[in-house]
Coordinates of C-alpha atoms in Angstrom, one line a residue:
Chain A
M675 CA 27.3 16.0 7.7
E676 CA 25.4 18.4 5.4
F677 CA 22.1 19.8 6.4
V678 CA 20.3 18.2 3.4
Q679 CA 20.9 14.8 5.0
N680 CA 18.6 15.7 7.8
L681 CA 15.7 16.4 5.4
P682 CA 14.2 12.8 5.2
F683 CA 14.0 12.7 8.9
I684 CA 12.6 16.2 9.1
S685 CA 10.0 15.4 6.5
I686 CA 8.8 12.3 8.4
L687 CA 8.7 14.4 11.6
V688 CA 6.9 17.4 10.0
S689 CA 4.1 15.3 8.5
L690 CA 3.8 13.3 11.8
F691 CA 3.3 16.5 13.9
A692 CA 1.1 18.1 11.3
G693 CA -1.5 15.4 11.9
P694 CA -2.4 16.4 15.5
V695 CA -2.1 20.1 14.5
C696 CA -4.8 19.5 11.9
L697 CA -7.0 17.9 14.6
L698 CA -7.1 21.2 16.5
L699 CA -7.7 23.4 13.4
K700 CA -11.0 24.0 11.6
G701 CA -11.6 22.4 8.1
K702 CA -10.3 25.2 5.9
K703 CA -7.2 25.9 7.9
A704 CA -6.4 22.2 8.2
K705 CA -6.6 22.0 4.4
Y706 CA -4.0 24.7 4.0
V707 CA -1.7 23.2 6.6
N708 CA -2.0 19.9 4.9
L709 CA -1.2 21.4 1.4
F710 CA 1.7 23.3 2.9
V711 CA 3.1 20.2 4.5
I712 CA 2.7 18.1 1.3
I713 CA 4.4 20.8 -0.8
S714 CA 7.2 21.4 1.6
V715 CA 7.8 17.6 2.0
G716 CA 7.9 17.4 -1.8
I717 CA 10.5 20.2 -2.0
M718 CA 12.6 18.5 0.7
Q719 CA 12.5 15.2 -1.3
L720 CA 13.7 17.1 -4.4
F721 CA 16.7 18.3 -2.5
V722 CA 17.4 14.9 -1.1
L723 CA 17.2 13.4 -4.5
L724 CA 19.6 15.9 -5.9
H725 CA 22.0 15.3 -3.0
A726 CA 21.7 11.5 -3.5
L727 CA 22.5 11.9 -7.2
K728 CA 25.5 14.1 -6.4
L729 CA 26.8 11.7 -3.7
K730 CA 26.5 8.6 -6.0
E731 CA 26.2 6.3 -3.0
A732 CA 23.6 5.6 -0.3
Y733 CA 24.1 7.0 3.2
T734 CA 22.6 6.0 6.5
Y735 CA 21.3 8.5 9.1
S736 CA 21.5 7.2 12.6
M737 CA 18.9 8.5 15.1
G738 CA 19.6 9.4 18.7
H739 CA 23.4 9.1 18.3
Y740 CA 23.5 5.4 18.9
P741 CA 25.7 3.4 16.5
A742 CA 24.5 0.7 14.1
P743 CA 23.4 -2.4 15.9
W744 CA 21.5 -0.5 18.7
G745 CA 20.2 2.7 17.2
N746 CA 17.5 3.3 14.7
E747 CA 18.5 4.2 11.2
I748 CA 17.0 5.6 8.0
R749 CA 18.8 5.1 4.8
I750 CA 18.8 7.4 1.8
G751 CA 19.6 6.3 -1.8
I752 CA 18.5 7.4 -5.2
L753 CA 15.6 5.0 -5.4
E754 CA 14.3 5.9 -2.0
A755 CA 14.5 9.6 -2.7
S756 CA 12.9 9.4 -6.1
M757 CA 10.1 7.2 -4.9
A758 CA 9.4 9.6 -2.0
L759 CA 9.4 12.6 -4.4
F760 CA 7.1 10.8 -6.8
F761 CA 4.7 9.7 -4.0
T762 CA 4.4 13.2 -2.7
I763 CA 3.7 14.6 -6.2
I764 CA 0.9 12.0 -6.7
L765 CA -0.5 12.7 -3.2
L766 CA -0.5 16.5 -3.9
L767 CA -2.3 16.1 -7.2
S768 CA -4.9 13.6 -5.7
M769 CA -5.6 16.0 -2.8
L770 CA -6.0 19.0 -5.1
A771 CA -8.2 17.1 -7.5
G772 CA -10.8 16.0 -4.9
I773 CA -11.4 19.2 -3.0
R774 CA -14.9 19.8 -4.2
E775 CA -15.9 16.2 -3.8
R776 CA -14.5 16.1 -0.3
E777 CA -16.6 19.1 0.7
K778 CA -19.6 17.4 -0.6
D779 CA -19.0 13.9 0.7
I780 CA -17.7 14.6 4.2
D781 CA -19.6 16.3 7.0
S782 CA -18.3 19.8 7.5
E783 CA -17.2 19.2 11.1
K784 CA -15.2 16.1 10.1
Q785 CA -13.3 17.8 7.3
N786 CA -10.2 18.4 9.4
L787 CA -10.1 14.7 10.3
Y788 CA -9.4 13.9 6.6
Y789 CA -6.3 16.0 6.7
V790 CA -5.2 14.4 9.9
M791 CA -5.3 11.0 8.1
T792 CA -3.6 12.4 5.0
N793 CA -0.7 13.8 7.1
L794 CA -0.3 10.5 8.9
L795 CA -0.4 8.7 5.6
L796 CA 2.3 10.9 4.2
C797 CA 4.4 10.4 7.3
S798 CA 4.1 6.6 7.2
L799 CA 4.8 6.5 3.4
M800 CA 8.0 8.5 3.9
A801 CA 9.0 6.3 6.8
L802 CA 8.3 3.1 4.8
V803 CA 10.4 4.4 2.0
Y804 CA 13.3 5.5 4.1
T805 CA 13.5 3.2 7.1
N806 CA 16.4 0.9 7.6
D807 CA 14.8 -0.8 10.6
I808 CA 12.4 -3.7 10.0
F809 CA 10.4 -3.3 13.2
N810 CA 10.1 0.4 12.6
A811 CA 8.7 -0.6 9.2
Y812 CA 6.1 -2.8 10.9
V813 CA 4.9 0.1 13.1
F814 CA 4.6 2.4 10.1
V815 CA 2.8 -0.3 8.1
E816 CA 0.2 -0.3 10.9
I817 CA 0.0 3.5 10.9
N818 CA -0.5 3.4 7.1
T819 CA -3.2 0.8 7.5
I820 CA -5.1 2.8 10.1
A821 CA -4.8 6.1 8.2
A822 CA -6.0 4.4 5.0
C823 CA -9.0 2.9 6.9
G824 CA -9.9 6.4 8.0
L825 CA -9.7 7.7 4.4
I826 CA -12.2 5.0 3.3
M827 CA -14.7 5.3 6.1
I828 CA -14.8 9.1 6.4
R829 CA -17.5 9.2 3.7
E830 CA -20.2 7.6 5.9
K831 CA -22.3 5.2 3.9
G832 CA -23.1 1.5 4.6
R833 CA -20.9 0.4 1.8
T834 CA -17.8 2.4 2.9
I835 CA -18.0 1.3 6.6
L836 CA -18.3 -2.3 5.5
A837 CA -15.5 -1.8 3.0
A838 CA -13.4 -0.3 5.8
T839 CA -14.1 -3.3 8.0
R840 CA -13.2 -5.8 5.3
Y841 CA -10.1 -3.7 4.5
M842 CA -9.1 -3.8 8.2
I843 CA -9.7 -7.6 8.5
M844 CA -7.6 -8.5 5.4
N845 CA -4.9 -6.0 6.4
L846 CA -4.7 -7.3 10.0
L847 CA -4.2 -10.8 8.7
G848 CA -1.4 -9.5 6.6
S849 CA 0.2 -7.5 9.4
G850 CA 0.0 -10.6 11.7
L851 CA 1.9 -12.7 9.2
F852 CA 4.4 -9.8 8.6
L853 CA 5.0 -9.4 12.3
L854 CA 5.5 -13.1 12.7
G855 CA 8.0 -13.0 9.9
I856 CA 9.9 -10.2 11.6
C857 CA 9.9 -12.2 14.9
F858 CA 11.3 -15.2 13.1
L859 CA 14.0 -13.1 11.4
Y860 CA 14.9 -11.5 14.7
D861 CA 15.0 -14.9 16.3
L862 CA 17.3 -16.3 13.6
T863 CA 19.7 -13.3 13.2
G864 CA 19.4 -11.3 16.4
H865 CA 19.1 -8.0 14.6
L866 CA 16.4 -5.6 13.5
L867 CA 18.4 -3.3 11.3
M868 CA 18.1 -4.4 7.7
S869 CA 21.9 -4.2 6.9
N870 CA 22.8 -6.3 9.9
I871 CA 20.1 -8.9 9.2
K872 CA 21.5 -9.2 5.7
E873 CA 25.0 -10.0 6.9
Q874 CA 23.7 -12.7 9.2
V875 CA 21.4 -14.2 6.5
A876 CA 24.3 -14.4 4.1
I877 CA 26.2 -16.4 6.8
L878 CA 23.2 -18.6 7.4
N879 CA 22.9 -19.2 3.7
V880 CA 26.6 -20.3 3.3
T881 CA 26.5 -22.6 6.3
G882 CA 23.0 -24.0 5.4
E883 CA 21.9 -23.7 9.0
Y884 CA 18.3 -22.9 9.8
H885 CA 17.4 -23.2 6.1
M886 CA 13.8 -24.0 6.8
P887 CA 13.0 -21.3 9.4
L888 CA 14.7 -18.8 7.1
L889 CA 12.5 -19.8 4.2
V890 CA 9.4 -19.7 6.5
A891 CA 10.4 -16.2 7.6
I892 CA 10.8 -15.0 3.9
V893 CA 7.4 -16.6 3.0
L894 CA 5.7 -14.9 5.9
L895 CA 7.1 -11.5 5.1
A896 CA 6.2 -11.9 1.4
V897 CA 2.7 -13.3 1.9
G898 CA 1.9 -10.7 4.6
L899 CA 2.8 -7.8 2.4
A900 CA 1.1 -9.4 -0.6
I901 CA -2.1 -9.7 1.3
K902 CA -1.8 -6.0 2.4
S903 CA -1.2 -4.8 -1.2
A904 CA -4.3 -6.7 -2.4
L905 CA -2.6 -9.3 -4.6
Y906 CA -5.2 -11.6 -6.2
P907 CA -7.0 -13.6 -4.4
F908 CA -6.7 -11.3 -1.4
H909 CA -8.5 -8.4 -3.2
S910 CA -12.0 -8.8 -1.8
W911 CA -12.0 -5.4 -0.2
V912 CA -10.6 -3.5 -3.2
P913 CA -13.7 -2.8 -5.3
D914 CA -15.9 -1.5 -2.5
A915 CA -13.1 0.5 -0.9
Y916 CA -12.0 2.2 -4.1
G917 CA -15.5 2.3 -5.6
Y918 CA -17.4 4.1 -2.9
S919 CA -14.9 6.3 -1.0
T920 CA -14.5 9.9 -1.9
V921 CA -12.4 10.4 -5.1
S922 CA -9.1 11.6 -3.4
S923 CA -9.2 8.6 -1.1
A924 CA -9.7 6.2 -4.1
A925 CA -6.8 7.8 -5.9
I926 CA -4.5 7.8 -2.8
L927 CA -5.4 4.2 -1.8
S928 CA -4.9 2.7 -5.2
S929 CA -1.8 4.6 -6.2
L930 CA 0.1 5.1 -2.9
V931 CA -1.0 2.9 0.0
S932 CA -0.6 -0.4 -1.8
K933 CA 2.6 0.8 -3.4
G934 CA 4.1 1.7 -0.1
Y935 CA 3.8 -2.0 1.0
I936 CA 5.2 -3.2 -2.3
F937 CA 8.1 -0.9 -2.0
L938 CA 8.8 -2.3 1.4
L939 CA 8.7 -5.8 0.0
I940 CA 11.3 -4.8 -2.6
K941 CA 13.4 -3.4 0.2
I942 CA 13.1 -6.6 2.1
F943 CA 14.1 -8.6 -1.0
Y944 CA 17.1 -6.5 -1.6
R945 CA 18.2 -5.2 1.8
V946 CA 17.1 -7.9 4.3
V947 CA 17.3 -11.2 2.5
G948 CA 19.5 -10.4 -0.4
F949 CA 18.4 -10.6 -4.0
D950 CA 20.4 -13.7 -4.9
I951 CA 18.8 -15.7 -2.1
I952 CA 15.4 -14.6 -3.1
A953 CA 16.0 -15.2 -6.8
S954 CA 17.1 -18.8 -6.2
S955 CA 14.2 -19.6 -3.8
K956 CA 10.8 -20.9 -4.7
V957 CA 9.1 -18.0 -3.1
I958 CA 9.2 -15.9 -6.2
D959 CA 7.7 -18.7 -8.3
V960 CA 4.6 -18.6 -6.0
L961 CA 4.5 -14.8 -6.4
F962 CA 4.8 -15.3 -10.2
V963 CA 1.8 -17.6 -10.3
F964 CA -0.4 -15.4 -8.2
G965 CA 0.8 -12.4 -10.2
V966 CA -0.2 -13.9 -13.5
A967 CA -3.5 -15.1 -12.0
G968 CA -4.2 -11.6 -10.7
M969 CA -3.4 -10.0 -14.1
L970 CA -6.0 -12.1 -15.8
M971 CA -8.7 -12.4 -13.1
G972 CA -8.5 -8.7 -12.3
S973 CA -9.2 -7.8 -15.9
I974 CA -11.9 -10.4 -16.3
N975 CA -13.7 -9.1 -13.2
A976 CA -13.3 -5.6 -14.6
I977 CA -15.0 -6.6 -17.8
K978 CA -18.0 -7.9 -15.9
E979 CA -18.3 -4.7 -13.9
K980 CA -21.0 -2.2 -14.8
D981 CA -19.9 0.5 -12.4
I982 CA -17.0 2.7 -13.7
R983 CA -15.3 3.2 -10.3
R984 CA -15.5 -0.5 -9.5
M985 CA -14.2 -1.3 -13.0
I986 CA -11.1 0.9 -12.4
A987 CA -10.7 -0.7 -9.0
F988 CA -10.6 -4.2 -10.5
S989 CA -8.1 -2.9 -13.0
S990 CA -5.9 -2.1 -10.0
V991 CA -6.0 -5.7 -9.0
A992 CA -4.6 -6.6 -12.4
Q993 CA -1.9 -4.0 -12.2
I994 CA -0.8 -5.4 -8.8
G995 CA -0.6 -8.7 -10.5
Y996 CA 1.8 -7.2 -13.1
I997 CA 4.1 -6.0 -10.4
Y998 CA 4.2 -9.3 -8.6
M999 CA 4.8 -11.1 -11.9
G1000 CA 7.9 -8.9 -12.4
F1001 CA 9.1 -10.0 -8.9
G1002 CA 8.5 -13.5 -10.0
L1003 CA 10.8 -13.3 -12.9
G1004 CA 13.7 -13.3 -10.5
T1005 CA 15.9 -11.1 -12.6
V1006 CA 17.1 -7.5 -12.1
A1007 CA 15.4 -6.6 -15.3
G1008 CA 12.1 -8.0 -13.9
M1009 CA 12.6 -5.8 -10.8
V1010 CA 13.2 -2.7 -12.9
A1011 CA 10.1 -3.4 -14.9
S1012 CA 8.1 -3.9 -11.6
V1013 CA 9.4 -0.6 -10.1
Y1014 CA 8.6 1.2 -13.4
R1015 CA 5.1 -0.4 -13.2
I1016 CA 4.7 1.0 -9.7
V1017 CA 5.5 4.5 -11.0
F1018 CA 3.3 4.1 -14.1
H1019 CA 0.3 2.7 -12.1
A1020 CA 0.5 5.4 -9.5
A1021 CA 0.4 8.1 -12.2
T1022 CA -2.3 6.4 -14.3
K1023 CA -4.7 5.0 -11.8
S1024 CA -5.1 8.3 -9.9
L1025 CA -5.6 10.0 -13.3
L1026 CA -8.3 7.5 -14.1
F1027 CA -10.1 7.9 -10.8
V1028 CA -10.1 11.7 -11.0
A1029 CA -11.2 11.7 -14.7
A1030 CA -13.9 9.2 -13.9
S1031 CA -15.3 11.4 -11.2
G1032 CA -15.4 14.3 -13.7
L1033 CA -17.3 12.2 -16.1
I1034 CA -19.7 11.0 -13.4
D1035 CA -20.3 14.7 -12.5
A1036 CA -21.3 15.4 -16.1
S1037 CA -23.9 12.5 -16.0
G1038 CA -26.0 13.3 -13.0
N1039 CA -23.8 11.4 -10.5
D1040 CA -24.6 8.0 -12.1
K1041 CA -21.7 5.7 -12.0
H1042 CA -23.0 3.1 -14.4
I1043 CA -20.9 3.0 -17.6
T1044 CA -24.0 3.0 -19.8
S1045 CA -25.2 6.2 -18.4
L1046 CA -21.9 7.9 -19.1
K1047 CA -22.9 8.1 -22.8
G1048 CA -21.6 11.3 -24.3
A1049 CA -20.0 12.4 -21.1
G1050 CA -16.8 13.1 -23.0
Y1051 CA -18.5 15.9 -24.8
R1052 CA -20.1 17.4 -21.7
N1053 CA -16.8 17.4 -19.7
K1054 CA -14.1 17.8 -22.3
T1055 CA -11.0 17.8 -20.1
A1056 CA -12.1 14.7 -18.1
G1057 CA -13.0 12.9 -21.3
V1058 CA -9.5 13.6 -22.8
A1059 CA -7.8 12.6 -19.5
F1060 CA -9.8 9.4 -19.2
T1061 CA -8.9 8.5 -22.8
V1062 CA -5.2 9.2 -22.2
G1063 CA -5.3 7.0 -19.0
A1064 CA -7.2 4.2 -20.8
L1065 CA -4.7 4.2 -23.7
S1066 CA -1.8 4.2 -21.3
M1067 CA -3.3 1.2 -19.4
I1068 CA -3.7 -0.7 -22.7
G1069 CA -0.1 0.2 -23.7
F1070 CA -0.5 2.7 -26.5
P1071 CA 2.9 3.9 -27.8
L1072 CA 4.2 7.2 -26.4
L1073 CA 2.5 6.7 -23.1
S1074 CA 4.0 5.1 -20.0
G1075 CA 2.0 1.9 -20.2
F1076 CA 3.7 1.0 -23.5
I1077 CA 7.2 1.3 -22.0
S1078 CA 6.2 -0.7 -19.0
K1079 CA 4.9 -3.6 -21.1
I1080 CA 8.1 -3.5 -23.3
L1081 CA 10.2 -3.7 -20.1
F1082 CA 8.3 -6.7 -18.9
A1083 CA 8.6 -8.4 -22.3
G1084 CA 12.3 -7.7 -22.3
A1085 CA 12.8 -9.0 -18.8
A1086 CA 10.8 -12.2 -19.7
W1087 CA 13.2 -12.7 -22.6
E1088 CA 16.1 -13.3 -20.3
T1089 CA 14.4 -16.1 -18.4
D1090 CA 13.9 -19.5 -19.9
T1091 CA 11.1 -21.2 -18.2
K1092 CA 8.9 -18.3 -17.5
M1093 CA 9.3 -16.5 -20.9
M1094 CA 6.3 -18.1 -22.7
V1095 CA 3.9 -17.7 -19.8
T1096 CA 4.8 -14.1 -19.3
L1097 CA 4.5 -13.2 -22.9
V1098 CA 1.2 -15.0 -23.3
A1099 CA -0.1 -13.4 -20.1
L1100 CA 1.0 -10.0 -21.3
A1101 CA -0.8 -10.5 -24.6
I1102 CA -4.0 -11.8 -23.1
S1103 CA -4.0 -9.1 -20.4
T1104 CA -3.5 -6.4 -23.1
I1105 CA -6.5 -7.7 -25.0
L1106 CA -8.6 -7.8 -21.9
N1107 CA -7.5 -4.3 -20.9
A1108 CA -8.4 -3.0 -24.4
M1109 CA -11.8 -4.7 -24.1
Y1110 CA -13.0 -2.9 -21.0
F1111 CA -11.2 0.4 -21.4
M1112 CA -12.0 0.9 -25.1
R1113 CA -15.6 0.0 -24.3
T1114 CA -15.7 2.8 -21.8
V1115 CA -13.9 5.3 -24.1
I1116 CA -16.3 4.5 -26.9
T1117 CA -19.3 4.9 -24.6
I1118 CA -18.2 8.3 -23.3
Y1119 CA -17.6 9.5 -26.9
T1120 CA -20.9 8.2 -28.3
P1121 CA -23.0 11.4 -28.8
M1122 CA -26.3 11.6 -27.0
K1123 CA -29.2 13.3 -28.8
T1124 CA -29.9 16.8 -27.6
P1125 CA -33.5 16.2 -26.5
E1126 CA -32.4 13.3 -24.4
V1127 CA -29.7 15.4 -22.8
K1128 CA -32.2 18.0 -21.9
E1129 CA -34.6 15.5 -20.6
K1130 CA -32.1 14.2 -18.2
G1131 CA -30.9 17.6 -17.3
Y1132 CA -27.2 17.0 -17.9
A1133 CA -25.3 20.3 -18.1
K1134 CA -22.0 20.8 -19.8
I1135 CA -19.2 21.4 -17.4
K1136 CA -17.0 24.2 -18.5
F1137 CA -13.3 24.4 -17.8
S1138 CA -13.7 27.3 -15.5
E1139 CA -16.2 25.6 -13.3
E1140 CA -13.7 22.9 -12.2
T1141 CA -10.5 24.8 -12.7
L1142 CA -8.5 23.1 -10.0
K1143 CA -9.6 19.6 -11.0
N1144 CA -8.9 20.2 -14.6
I1145 CA -5.5 21.7 -13.9
T1146 CA -4.6 18.6 -11.9
L1147 CA -5.9 16.4 -14.7
I1148 CA -3.6 18.2 -17.1
G1149 CA -0.8 17.7 -14.6
F1150 CA -1.5 13.9 -14.6
I1151 CA -1.6 13.8 -18.4
V1152 CA 1.7 15.6 -18.6
L1153 CA 3.2 13.2 -16.0
N1154 CA 2.0 10.3 -18.0
V1155 CA 3.3 11.5 -21.3
L1156 CA 6.6 12.5 -19.7
L1157 CA 7.0 9.0 -18.2
G1158 CA 6.3 7.6 -21.6
V1159 CA 8.4 9.9 -23.8
C1160 CA 11.3 10.4 -21.3
S1161 CA 11.3 6.8 -20.1
E1162 CA 15.0 6.4 -20.5
P1163 CA 16.1 8.7 -17.6
V1164 CA 13.4 7.2 -15.4
V1165 CA 14.5 3.6 -16.1
D1166 CA 18.1 4.7 -15.7
L1167 CA 17.3 6.2 -12.3
I1168 CA 15.5 3.0 -11.2
E1169 CA 18.4 0.8 -12.4
K1170 CA 20.9 3.0 -10.5
G1171 CA 18.7 3.0 -7.4
L1172 CA 18.2 -0.7 -7.4
A1173 CA 22.0 -1.2 -7.8
M1174 CA 22.5 1.1 -4.8
F1175 CA 20.0 -1.0 -2.8
G1176 CA 22.1 -4.2 -2.8
Chain B
M410 CA 11.7 -35.2 12.7
N411 CA 12.7 -35.0 16.3
L412 CA 9.6 -34.5 18.3
S413 CA 11.5 -33.9 21.5
N414 CA 12.3 -30.5 20.2
L415 CA 8.7 -29.6 20.6
F416 CA 9.0 -30.2 24.4
V417 CA 12.2 -28.2 24.7
N418 CA 10.6 -25.2 22.8
F419 CA 7.1 -25.7 24.1
E420 CA 6.5 -22.0 24.5
E421 CA 7.2 -21.4 20.9
A422 CA 5.1 -24.4 19.8
I423 CA 2.2 -23.2 21.9
S424 CA 2.5 -19.7 20.6
M425 CA 2.3 -21.0 17.0
V426 CA -0.8 -23.0 17.8
L427 CA -2.4 -19.9 19.3
F428 CA -1.4 -17.9 16.3
G429 CA -3.1 -20.4 14.1
I430 CA -6.2 -20.3 16.2
G431 CA -6.3 -16.5 16.2
F432 CA -5.6 -16.3 12.5
C433 CA -8.4 -18.8 11.6
N434 CA -10.8 -17.0 13.9
L435 CA -10.0 -13.6 12.3
L436 CA -10.4 -15.0 8.8
M437 CA -13.3 -17.3 9.2
Q438 CA -15.6 -16.2 12.0
K439 CA -18.7 -14.5 10.7
N440 CA -19.4 -12.6 14.0
L441 CA -17.4 -9.4 14.1
I442 CA -16.7 -9.5 17.8
K443 CA -15.4 -13.1 17.5
K444 CA -13.1 -11.8 14.7
I445 CA -11.7 -9.2 17.0
I446 CA -11.2 -11.8 19.7
G447 CA -9.3 -13.8 17.1
L448 CA -7.2 -10.8 16.3
N449 CA -6.3 -10.4 19.9
I450 CA -5.4 -14.1 20.3
M451 CA -3.2 -13.8 17.2
D452 CA -1.3 -10.7 18.6
T453 CA -1.0 -12.3 22.1
A454 CA 0.5 -15.4 20.5
M455 CA 3.1 -13.2 18.9
F456 CA 3.9 -11.6 22.3
L457 CA 4.3 -15.0 23.9
F458 CA 6.7 -16.0 21.1
L459 CA 8.8 -12.9 21.5
A460 CA 8.8 -13.1 25.3
A461 CA 9.9 -16.7 25.1
K462 CA 12.7 -15.8 22.8
G463 CA 13.9 -13.0 25.0
Y464 CA 13.9 -15.0 28.2
V465 CA 17.0 -16.6 29.4
E466 CA 16.7 -19.3 32.1
G467 CA 17.6 -18.1 35.6
R468 CA 18.1 -14.4 34.7
K469 CA 16.3 -11.3 35.9
A470 CA 14.2 -8.6 34.3
P471 CA 16.5 -6.0 32.7
I472 CA 16.2 -3.4 35.4
I473 CA 19.4 -2.7 37.3
T474 CA 19.1 -4.0 40.9
D475 CA 21.7 -3.8 43.6
G476 CA 24.1 -2.1 41.3
V477 CA 24.7 -5.2 39.2
T478 CA 25.5 -4.0 35.6
D479 CA 26.8 -7.3 34.3
V480 CA 25.1 -8.3 31.1
T481 CA 24.8 -12.0 32.1
A482 CA 22.6 -11.1 35.0
Y483 CA 19.7 -10.0 32.9
I484 CA 17.5 -11.3 30.1
N485 CA 17.5 -9.8 26.5
P486 CA 15.5 -6.5 26.8
I487 CA 14.8 -6.0 23.1
P488 CA 12.0 -8.6 22.7
S489 CA 10.3 -7.0 25.7
G490 CA 10.5 -3.7 24.0
L491 CA 9.1 -5.1 20.9
V492 CA 6.2 -6.7 22.9
L493 CA 5.5 -3.3 24.4
T494 CA 5.3 -1.7 20.9
G495 CA 3.3 -4.6 19.7
I496 CA 0.8 -4.1 22.5
V497 CA 0.4 -0.4 21.6
V498 CA -0.3 -1.3 18.0
S499 CA -2.7 -4.1 19.0
V500 CA -4.7 -1.9 21.3
S501 CA -5.1 0.9 18.8
V502 CA -6.1 -1.5 16.0
T503 CA -8.6 -3.3 18.3
A504 CA -10.1 0.0 19.3
L505 CA -10.5 0.9 15.6
M506 CA -12.1 -2.4 14.8
L507 CA -14.5 -2.1 17.7
A508 CA -15.5 1.4 16.6
L509 CA -16.2 0.1 13.1
T510 CA -18.2 -2.7 14.6
I511 CA -20.3 -0.2 16.6
R512 CA -21.0 1.8 13.5
L513 CA -22.1 -1.3 11.5
Y514 CA -24.3 -2.5 14.4
Q515 CA -26.0 0.9 14.7
R516 CA -26.8 0.8 11.0
Y517 CA -27.8 -2.9 10.5
H518 CA -28.5 -4.2 14.0
T519 CA -26.5 -7.3 13.5
L520 CA -22.9 -8.4 14.0
D521 CA -22.9 -11.1 11.3
I522 CA -20.8 -9.8 8.4
D523 CA -22.6 -11.9 5.8
E524 CA -26.0 -10.7 7.0
I525 CA -24.7 -7.1 6.9
T526 CA -23.6 -7.6 3.3
A527 CA -27.1 -9.0 2.4
L528 CA -28.8 -6.1 4.2
M529 CA -26.7 -3.6 2.5
K530 CA -27.5 -5.0 -0.9
K531 CA -31.2 -5.0 -0.1
E532 CA -30.9 -1.4 1.1
E533 CA -29.5 -0.2 -2.2
K534 CA -32.1 -1.8 -4.4

């Protein structure tokens, strides 16, 4: 075995142990330890990805030297490695972008706790991406939930504590259903490793035995993870949690935490149940309906919203709807489109949250869209970044959102019954997206008269004042354009990875 | 539908009923403490389900006694292990929920989540 095959396990372990270490350190030191951990984990994922590409097949890494049915395993393929790398990049950019806000929002003696949570979050994300053991996945789902709850409530306001409580309640309902689903699956198949369960499920499917319990187990797993990833109508905690927490938390929660659960669901579809069984079951039809409903209702709620952060949060609900709609198509092309949507949304939503915080800064900390008038002139980088993000969300050519919508339309073309619904939903959702995002872009580029600016005391924010945030914004923009322009290798990578999943 | 199966698998049936009770409590109760109690009922129902699945009539707990290493002498140890892990998760989640509840109570002096929402909106105006 080559050394590089150890790296996924080492990255999980390093981030897990960095958590308690940060607890003992002071704020500044904890920050550096955290950054170091994220960067080193990212570099490790890069090597793992290169190795997986070279190997051209997935490999399993057994822990504690016990062979398959008894020991715990992690499994590394192209899709896992590239997702892990991508998640770390987004985490790094989000953490760098929010440093100043964090120092303002969080009490100085609690600073290090934030880094404890981030390290644990990174650990659980890596574990969710790589694990091959379904019960292990459950444990890390819970760690992820607890860490994310900490990220929401660390900025102590009435709103955030209530949002954290609501978040926990919804997530615990989801975890309960998910755990019940795992218990059912264990009961039916006698295994906890994904590959072993899949073999048994295939046998059960051929003999037709336990058809109903198996279906119930699949439904429980799917619904549990759907609740946790805030699929409409389970999104009640989203606007407050994303809207009032500190900006790094909002970016991390919207682009990584929910995506971790969705990636686990994809994994369950492919590696636990088998894609053919899922595609022929009615479960995906239900996901399709809720996905389409989420796409439309999320956008409608976003139009009604007057607070820019909450507006972006509702847009997240719509994007989660897109992803589940892709699952609902029940084709490989639909899955590819959904995975691309995960990548696109993670890159764009964190960009929008960070850019919005820049615009809010330039408008005297007022989050109402109307008071952001002319903010694009006062904070130029944030204005440009927000515009790029908004155009990408709408689906402007050259940006990643455009490719994502093309992929969905192409995937819908292959299905017969769902084609019309998908295309109409895509069209309506694009119009709704354009309505609220263009409205905001127009507002931030409507010039404000000079006396009015002086009266309100808004100052221009120069590039050098917010260097770090602006550099990360440029990084996000580059990521977005790259995903749009060089979409072919990315889609190719996803297709190869999904093929390797089976 | 053969109802006699319900009596054969009565532990599983009861655990599902308990799960439903816990789930509905967690979802619908307004009082935060009652919600947490619901959460615990839900988790305990799951542990009952797992323990019932792992138990084999007439066998002993999977701890080697009197040097008997024969597999047929003991029950399936894996569900017990899962229950232990589940308890750990459940305890930590309950602790976190209680901590959140204390914070909300200190701020708003009530445990009713609807009332808290109303008070919070009033506070912001």
